[in-house]
Coordinates of C-alpha atoms in Angstrom, one line a residue:
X1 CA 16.9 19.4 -0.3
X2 CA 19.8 17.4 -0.6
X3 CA 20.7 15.1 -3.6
X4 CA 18.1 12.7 -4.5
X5 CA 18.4 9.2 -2.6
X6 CA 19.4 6.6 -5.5
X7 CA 17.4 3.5 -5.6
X8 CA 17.0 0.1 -7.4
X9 CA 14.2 -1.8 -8.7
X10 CA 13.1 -5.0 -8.7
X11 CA 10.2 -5.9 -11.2
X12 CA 8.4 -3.6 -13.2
X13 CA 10.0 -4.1 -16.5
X14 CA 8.1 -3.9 -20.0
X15 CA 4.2 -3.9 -19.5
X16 CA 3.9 -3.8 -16.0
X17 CA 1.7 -0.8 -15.2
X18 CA 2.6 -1.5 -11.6
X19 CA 6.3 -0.8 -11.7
X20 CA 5.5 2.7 -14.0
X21 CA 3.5 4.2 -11.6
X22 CA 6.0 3.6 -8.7
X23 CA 9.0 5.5 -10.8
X24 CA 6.8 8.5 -12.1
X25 CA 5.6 8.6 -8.1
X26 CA 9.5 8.7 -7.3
X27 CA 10.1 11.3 -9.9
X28 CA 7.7 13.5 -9.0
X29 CA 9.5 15.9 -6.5
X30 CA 12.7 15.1 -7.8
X31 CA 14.4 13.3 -4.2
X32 CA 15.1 9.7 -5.6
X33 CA 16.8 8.5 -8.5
X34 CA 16.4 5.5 -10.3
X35 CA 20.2 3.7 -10.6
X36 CA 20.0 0.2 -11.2
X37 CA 17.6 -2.4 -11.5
X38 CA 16.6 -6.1 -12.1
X39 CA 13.2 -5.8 -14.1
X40 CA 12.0 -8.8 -14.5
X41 CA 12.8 -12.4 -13.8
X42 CA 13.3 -13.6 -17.2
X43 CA 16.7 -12.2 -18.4
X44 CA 16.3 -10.9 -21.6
X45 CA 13.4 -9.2 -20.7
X46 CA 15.1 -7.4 -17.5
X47 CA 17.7 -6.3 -19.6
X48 CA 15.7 -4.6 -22.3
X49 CA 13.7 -3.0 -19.5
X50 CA 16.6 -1.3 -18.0
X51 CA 17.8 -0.1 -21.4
X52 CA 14.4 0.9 -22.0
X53 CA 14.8 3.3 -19.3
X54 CA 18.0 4.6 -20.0
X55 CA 20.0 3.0 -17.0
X56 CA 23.7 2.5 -17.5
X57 CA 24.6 -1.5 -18.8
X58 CA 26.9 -2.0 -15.8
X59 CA 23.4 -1.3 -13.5
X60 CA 21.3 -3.3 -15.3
X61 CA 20.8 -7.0 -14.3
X62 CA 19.3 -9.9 -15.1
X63 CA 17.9 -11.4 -11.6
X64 CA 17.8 -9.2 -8.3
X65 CA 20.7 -11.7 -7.0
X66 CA 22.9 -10.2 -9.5
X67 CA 21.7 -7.1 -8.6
X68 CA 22.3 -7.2 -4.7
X69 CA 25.6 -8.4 -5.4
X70 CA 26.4 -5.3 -7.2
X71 CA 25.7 -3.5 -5.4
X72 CA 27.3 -4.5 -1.9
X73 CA 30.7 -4.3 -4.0
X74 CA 30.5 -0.6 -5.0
X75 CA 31.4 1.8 -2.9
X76 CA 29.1 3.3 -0.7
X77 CA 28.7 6.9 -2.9
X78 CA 27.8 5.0 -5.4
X79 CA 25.5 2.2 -3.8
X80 CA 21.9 2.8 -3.5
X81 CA 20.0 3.9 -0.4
X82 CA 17.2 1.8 -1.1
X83 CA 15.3 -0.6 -3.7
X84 CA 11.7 -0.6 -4.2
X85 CA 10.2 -4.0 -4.5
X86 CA 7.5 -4.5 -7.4
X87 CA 7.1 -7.7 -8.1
X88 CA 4.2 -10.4 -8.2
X89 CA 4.1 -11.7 -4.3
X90 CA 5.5 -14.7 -4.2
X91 CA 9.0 -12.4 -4.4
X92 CA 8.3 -9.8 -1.9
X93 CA 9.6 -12.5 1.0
X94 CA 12.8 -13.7 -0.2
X95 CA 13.9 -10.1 -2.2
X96 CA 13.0 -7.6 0.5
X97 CA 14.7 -10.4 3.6
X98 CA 18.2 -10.4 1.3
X99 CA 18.0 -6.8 0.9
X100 CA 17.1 -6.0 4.6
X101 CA 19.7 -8.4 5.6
X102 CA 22.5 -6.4 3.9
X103 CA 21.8 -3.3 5.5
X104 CA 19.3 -1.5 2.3
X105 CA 16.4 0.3 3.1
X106 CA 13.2 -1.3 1.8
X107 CA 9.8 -0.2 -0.1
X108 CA 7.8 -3.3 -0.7
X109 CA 4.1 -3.4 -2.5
X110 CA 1.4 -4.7 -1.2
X111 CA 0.6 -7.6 0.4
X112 CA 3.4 -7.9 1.8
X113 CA 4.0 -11.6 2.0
X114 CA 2.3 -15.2 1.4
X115 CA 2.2 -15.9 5.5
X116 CA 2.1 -13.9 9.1
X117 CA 5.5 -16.8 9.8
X118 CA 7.1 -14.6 6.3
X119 CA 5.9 -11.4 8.1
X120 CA 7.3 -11.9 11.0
X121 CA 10.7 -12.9 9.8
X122 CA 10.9 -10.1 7.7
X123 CA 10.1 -7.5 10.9
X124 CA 12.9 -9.6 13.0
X125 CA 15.6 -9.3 10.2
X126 CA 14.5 -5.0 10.4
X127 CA 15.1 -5.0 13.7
X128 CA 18.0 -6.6 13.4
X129 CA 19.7 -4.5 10.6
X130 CA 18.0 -1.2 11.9
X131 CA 16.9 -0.4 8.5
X132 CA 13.5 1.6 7.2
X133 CA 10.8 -0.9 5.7
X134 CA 7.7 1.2 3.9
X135 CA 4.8 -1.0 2.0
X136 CA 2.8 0.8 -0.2
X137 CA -0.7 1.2 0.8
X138 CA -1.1 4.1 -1.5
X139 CA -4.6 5.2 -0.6
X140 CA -3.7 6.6 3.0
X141 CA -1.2 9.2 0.8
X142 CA -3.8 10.9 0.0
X143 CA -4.5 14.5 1.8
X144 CA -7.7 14.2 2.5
X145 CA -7.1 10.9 4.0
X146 CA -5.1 12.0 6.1
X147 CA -7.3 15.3 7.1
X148 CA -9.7 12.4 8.1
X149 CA -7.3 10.2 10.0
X150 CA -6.6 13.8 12.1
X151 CA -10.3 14.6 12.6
X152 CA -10.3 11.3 13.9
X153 CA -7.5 11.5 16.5
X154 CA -9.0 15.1 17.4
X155 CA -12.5 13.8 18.1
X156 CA -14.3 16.2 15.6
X157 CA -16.4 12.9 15.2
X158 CA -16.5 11.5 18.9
X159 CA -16.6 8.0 19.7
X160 CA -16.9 5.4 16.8
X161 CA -20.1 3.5 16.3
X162 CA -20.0 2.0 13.1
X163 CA -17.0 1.8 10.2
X164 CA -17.8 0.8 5.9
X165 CA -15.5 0.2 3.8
X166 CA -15.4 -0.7 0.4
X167 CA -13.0 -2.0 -2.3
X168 CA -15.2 -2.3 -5.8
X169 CA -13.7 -3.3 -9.1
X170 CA -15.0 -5.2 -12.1
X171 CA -12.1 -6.3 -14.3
X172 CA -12.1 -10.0 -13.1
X173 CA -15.8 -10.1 -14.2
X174 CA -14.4 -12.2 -17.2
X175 CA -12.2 -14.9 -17.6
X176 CA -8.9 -14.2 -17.4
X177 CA -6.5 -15.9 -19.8
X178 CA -2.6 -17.0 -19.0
X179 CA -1.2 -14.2 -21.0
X180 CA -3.5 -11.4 -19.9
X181 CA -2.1 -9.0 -17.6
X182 CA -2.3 -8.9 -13.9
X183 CA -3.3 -13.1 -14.6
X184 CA -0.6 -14.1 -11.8
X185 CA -2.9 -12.5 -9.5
X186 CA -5.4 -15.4 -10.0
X187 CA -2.2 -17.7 -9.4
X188 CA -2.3 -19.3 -5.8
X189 CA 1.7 -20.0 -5.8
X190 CA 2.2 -16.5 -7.0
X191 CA -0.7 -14.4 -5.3
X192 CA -0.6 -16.1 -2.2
X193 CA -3.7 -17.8 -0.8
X194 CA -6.0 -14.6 -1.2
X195 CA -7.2 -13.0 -4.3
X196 CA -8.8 -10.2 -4.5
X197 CA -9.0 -10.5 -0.5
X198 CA -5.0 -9.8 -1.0
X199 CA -5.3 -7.6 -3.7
X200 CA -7.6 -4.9 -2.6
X201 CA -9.7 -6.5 0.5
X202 CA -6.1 -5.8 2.6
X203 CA -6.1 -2.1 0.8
X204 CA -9.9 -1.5 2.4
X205 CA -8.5 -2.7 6.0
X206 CA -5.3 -0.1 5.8
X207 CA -7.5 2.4 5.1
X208 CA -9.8 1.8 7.4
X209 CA -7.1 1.2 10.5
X210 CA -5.0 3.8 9.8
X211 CA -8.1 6.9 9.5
X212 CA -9.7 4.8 12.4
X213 CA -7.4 4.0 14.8
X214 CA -9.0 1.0 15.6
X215 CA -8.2 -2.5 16.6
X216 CA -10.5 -5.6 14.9
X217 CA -11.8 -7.9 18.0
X218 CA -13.1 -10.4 15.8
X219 CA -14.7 -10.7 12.4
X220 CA -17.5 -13.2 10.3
X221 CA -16.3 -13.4 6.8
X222 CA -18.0 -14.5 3.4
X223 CA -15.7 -15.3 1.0
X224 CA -16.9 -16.5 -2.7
X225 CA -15.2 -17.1 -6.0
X226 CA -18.1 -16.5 -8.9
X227 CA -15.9 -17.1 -12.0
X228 CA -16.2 -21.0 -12.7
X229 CA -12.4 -22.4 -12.5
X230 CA -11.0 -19.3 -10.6
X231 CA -8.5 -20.7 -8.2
X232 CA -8.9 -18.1 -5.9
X233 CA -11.7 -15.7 -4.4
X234 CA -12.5 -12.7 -6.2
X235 CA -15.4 -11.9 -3.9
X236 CA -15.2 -10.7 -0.2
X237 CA -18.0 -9.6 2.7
X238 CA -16.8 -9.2 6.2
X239 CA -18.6 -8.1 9.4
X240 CA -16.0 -6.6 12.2
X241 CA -16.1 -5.9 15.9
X242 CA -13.8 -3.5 17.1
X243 CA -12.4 -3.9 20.5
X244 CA -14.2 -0.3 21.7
X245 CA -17.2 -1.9 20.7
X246 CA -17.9 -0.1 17.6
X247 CA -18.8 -2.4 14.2
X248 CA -18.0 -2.2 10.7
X249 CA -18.4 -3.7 7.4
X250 CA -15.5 -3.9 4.8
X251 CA -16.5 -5.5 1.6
X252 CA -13.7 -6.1 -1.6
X253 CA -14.9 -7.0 -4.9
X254 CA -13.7 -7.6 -8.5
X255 CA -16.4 -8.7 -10.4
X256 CA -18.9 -6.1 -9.9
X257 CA -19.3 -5.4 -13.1
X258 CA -18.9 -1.5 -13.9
X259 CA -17.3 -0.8 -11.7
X260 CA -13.7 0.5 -12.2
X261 CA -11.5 1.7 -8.8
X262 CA -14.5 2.9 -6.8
X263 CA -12.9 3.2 -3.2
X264 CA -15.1 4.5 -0.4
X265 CA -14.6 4.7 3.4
X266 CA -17.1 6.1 5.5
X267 CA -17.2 6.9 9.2
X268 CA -20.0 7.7 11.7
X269 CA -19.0 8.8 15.4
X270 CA -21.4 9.8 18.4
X271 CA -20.6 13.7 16.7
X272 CA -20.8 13.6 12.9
X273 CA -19.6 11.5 10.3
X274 CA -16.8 11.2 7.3
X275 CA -17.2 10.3 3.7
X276 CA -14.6 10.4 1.6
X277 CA -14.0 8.4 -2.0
X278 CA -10.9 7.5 -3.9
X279 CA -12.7 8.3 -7.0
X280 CA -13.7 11.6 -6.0
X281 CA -10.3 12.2 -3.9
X282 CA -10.0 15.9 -3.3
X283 CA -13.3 16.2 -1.5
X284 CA -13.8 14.7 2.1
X285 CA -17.9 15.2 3.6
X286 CA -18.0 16.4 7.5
X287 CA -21.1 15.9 9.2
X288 CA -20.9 16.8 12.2
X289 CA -24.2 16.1 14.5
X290 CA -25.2 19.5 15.5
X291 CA -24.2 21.6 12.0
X292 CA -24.6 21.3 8.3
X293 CA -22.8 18.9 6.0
X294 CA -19.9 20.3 4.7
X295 CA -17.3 19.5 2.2
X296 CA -13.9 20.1 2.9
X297 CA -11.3 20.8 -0.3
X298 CA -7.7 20.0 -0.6
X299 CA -5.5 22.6 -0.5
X300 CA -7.8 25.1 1.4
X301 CA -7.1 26.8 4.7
X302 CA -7.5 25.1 8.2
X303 CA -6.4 21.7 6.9
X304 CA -4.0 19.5 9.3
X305 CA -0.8 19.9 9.1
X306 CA -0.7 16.3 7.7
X307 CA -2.9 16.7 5.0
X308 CA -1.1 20.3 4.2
X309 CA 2.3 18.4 4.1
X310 CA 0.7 15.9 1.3
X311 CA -0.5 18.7 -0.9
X312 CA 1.2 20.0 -3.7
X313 CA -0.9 22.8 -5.2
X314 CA -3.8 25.2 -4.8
X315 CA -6.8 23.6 -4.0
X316 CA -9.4 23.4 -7.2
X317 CA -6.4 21.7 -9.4
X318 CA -6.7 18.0 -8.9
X319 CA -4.4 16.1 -7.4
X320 CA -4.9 12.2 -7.3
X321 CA -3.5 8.7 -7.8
X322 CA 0.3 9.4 -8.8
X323 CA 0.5 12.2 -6.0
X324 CA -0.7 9.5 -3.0
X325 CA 2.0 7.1 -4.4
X326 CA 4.8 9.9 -4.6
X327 CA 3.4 11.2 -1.0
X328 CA 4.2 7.3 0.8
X329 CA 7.4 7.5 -0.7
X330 CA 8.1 10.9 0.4
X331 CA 7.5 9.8 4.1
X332 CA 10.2 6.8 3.1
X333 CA 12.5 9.4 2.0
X334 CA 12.2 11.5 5.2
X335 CA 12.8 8.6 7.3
X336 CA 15.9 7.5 5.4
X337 CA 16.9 10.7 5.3
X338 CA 16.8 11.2 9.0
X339 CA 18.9 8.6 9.6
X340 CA 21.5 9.1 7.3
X341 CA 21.9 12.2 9.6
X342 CA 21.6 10.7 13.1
X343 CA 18.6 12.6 13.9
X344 CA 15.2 11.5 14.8
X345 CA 12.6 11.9 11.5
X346 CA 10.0 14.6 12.0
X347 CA 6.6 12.6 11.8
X348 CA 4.7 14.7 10.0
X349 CA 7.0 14.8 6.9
X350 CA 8.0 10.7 7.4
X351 CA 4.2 9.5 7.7
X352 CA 4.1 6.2 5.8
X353 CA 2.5 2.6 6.1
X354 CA 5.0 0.5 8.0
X355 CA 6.5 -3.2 7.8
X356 CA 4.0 -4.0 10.7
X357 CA 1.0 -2.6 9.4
X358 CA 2.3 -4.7 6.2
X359 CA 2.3 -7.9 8.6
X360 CA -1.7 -6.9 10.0
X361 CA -2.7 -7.0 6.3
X362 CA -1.8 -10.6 6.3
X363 CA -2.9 -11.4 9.8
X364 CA -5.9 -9.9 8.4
X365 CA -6.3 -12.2 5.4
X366 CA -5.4 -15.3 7.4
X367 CA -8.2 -14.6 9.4
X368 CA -10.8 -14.1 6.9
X369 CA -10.2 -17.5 5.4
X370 CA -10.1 -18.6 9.0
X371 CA -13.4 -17.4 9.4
X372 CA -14.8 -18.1 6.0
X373 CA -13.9 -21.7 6.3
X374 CA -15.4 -21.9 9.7
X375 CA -18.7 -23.4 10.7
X376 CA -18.8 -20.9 14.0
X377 CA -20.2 -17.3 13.2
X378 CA -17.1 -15.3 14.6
X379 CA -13.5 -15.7 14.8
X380 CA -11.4 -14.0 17.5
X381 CA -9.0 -11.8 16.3
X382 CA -5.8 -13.1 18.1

């Protein structure tokens, strides 16, 4: 390994668990470096952040514009490789365009933006500076996600009939007050016009796409907000038809009380069937039609050679949250990595969600409010 890629941040100052969890997954296997940062978007708070973590005063700023400008005057052994974008959404847009535009690398969370228009400038200005864009759909780091997503593509299930997905969380059973944290999130000119459709519904439908391989025909979506003067929905039920004529159910909650991160995607072919659960992570259930159920363990022999490349130790040690994180970012760093060299990335090592699967998650929740709001019982998918 060469030396670690350096990086900025931008968000994820003092009590964001959000912005933690992104460094520690960095740190991890010790190939990016944390180097400057703007932490938050009121000064005095970004500033203590970045002392907080030790940075140098001349990399700590106090607003990302400050930051960018920094950094295009150092010279490039100094200058970072990339910046990882953590902040609330209604940043994500203007951040990750000015970034793009000036020739860094980008890691954005997720959702990606407010609007498909926002998504779509964002992959124009990509294309345009020829730079690598990674969103952080975390889940589909995991190994045994991505043994699925190979079973899939190797037909050890056969055709598709029938897809469920589900997203269940109870934290936003109560009410939420101004200071509490993650309250933005209920904010419609911060979250963007989904909630919990944003915030973990488009979470359900990358995992779903990218172990699938499927493409959504059209969808009939229920979309409720139970907490009396919630601005935004914190409910979501959606029936899907897939253009090989296979169905699906995805369903996104946070209010089912109880519940804490409980993850689950589960699908049945014409051969056998998958089951695997984010709580539960390591194990992924095979049942194929004309065998026994079996359970299949990260870290143990015949695995892909996508889900061996995500692993980090012996099967029967667990490996979970923080590794699936560190494992998206890996891919990032391959594909920077790559082209810092002027070679083409090898795709099992730079496997990561992509600005345009970022800009389906929004076409996606533009199109369940479509269809929620809609008197007709299915809306086309284009």
């Amino acid at each position: 390994m060469s030396a670690p890629l350096r990086y900025a941040m931008v968000g994820g100052g003092r009590g964001a668990f959000i912005g933690s969890v992104h460094r520690q997954a960095m740190a991890l296997d010790g190939q990016m470096r944390l180097v400057s940062a703007a932490l938050s978007s009121q000064p005095d708070k970004a500033l203590a952040s970045g002392r907080d973590l030790g940075l140098p005063e001349d990399r700590i700023h106090a607003s990302w514009q400050a930051l960018l400008a920094d950094e295009l005057k150092r010279p490039a052994h100094e200058r970072i490789h990339f910046v990882a974008i953590v902040t609330p959404n209604d940043l994500h847009h203007p951040v990750a365009k000015a970034f793009t535009e000036a020739g860094f690398h980008v890691v954005c969370d997720k959702p990606l933006v407010h609007t498909s228009a926002q998504a779509d400038d964002l992959i124009k200005a990509a294309e345009r500076a020829r730079t690598v864009f990674g969103v952080t759909y975390n889940y589909t780091g995991y190994p045994m996600v991505r043994q699925a997503r190979e079973m899939v593509r190797a037909g050890a299930i056969g055709h598709i009939h029938k897809v469920i997905v589900e997203y269940r969380q109870g934290w936003l059973a109560p009410q939420l007050q101004s200071g509490d944290t993650g309250a933005w999130r209920a904010d419609p000119a911060r979250s963007g016009p989904g909630g919990t459709l944003s915030d973990v519904g488009t979470h359900a439908e990358h995992l779903m796409a990218t172990v699938t391989g499927l493409t959504i025909e059209s969808l009939c979506a229920d979309v409720n907000t139970f907490v009396p003067g919630r601005r935004l929905d914190d409910d979501v039920s959606v029936l899907l038809r897939f253009t090989n004529g296979a169905r699906g159910v995805l369903m996104a909650s946070q209010v089912e009380t109880g519940c804490e991160n409980d993850i689950r995607l589960r699908v049945f072919g014409s051969q056998g069937s998958l089951d695997w659960r984010q709580e539960d992570p390591n194990h992924l259930v095979h049942s194929p039609i004309d065998g026994p159920r079996r359970i299949l363990t990260r870290g143990s022999p015949g695995l892909s050679a996508a889900a061996q490349n995500a692993t980090r130790i012996p099967s029967g040690h667990p490996e979970a949250f923080l590794e699936a994180f560190a494992n998206v970012y890996l891919g990032v760093a391959a594909d920077i990595r790559a082209r810092l060299e002027g070679r083409q990335a090898n795709p099992v090592h730079a496997d990561y969600p992509t600005l345009a699967e970022g800009a389906r998650g929004i076409h996606f929740v533009e199109k369940v409010i479509e269809s929620a709001a809609s008197a007709g019982k299915w809306t086309a998918w284009s």
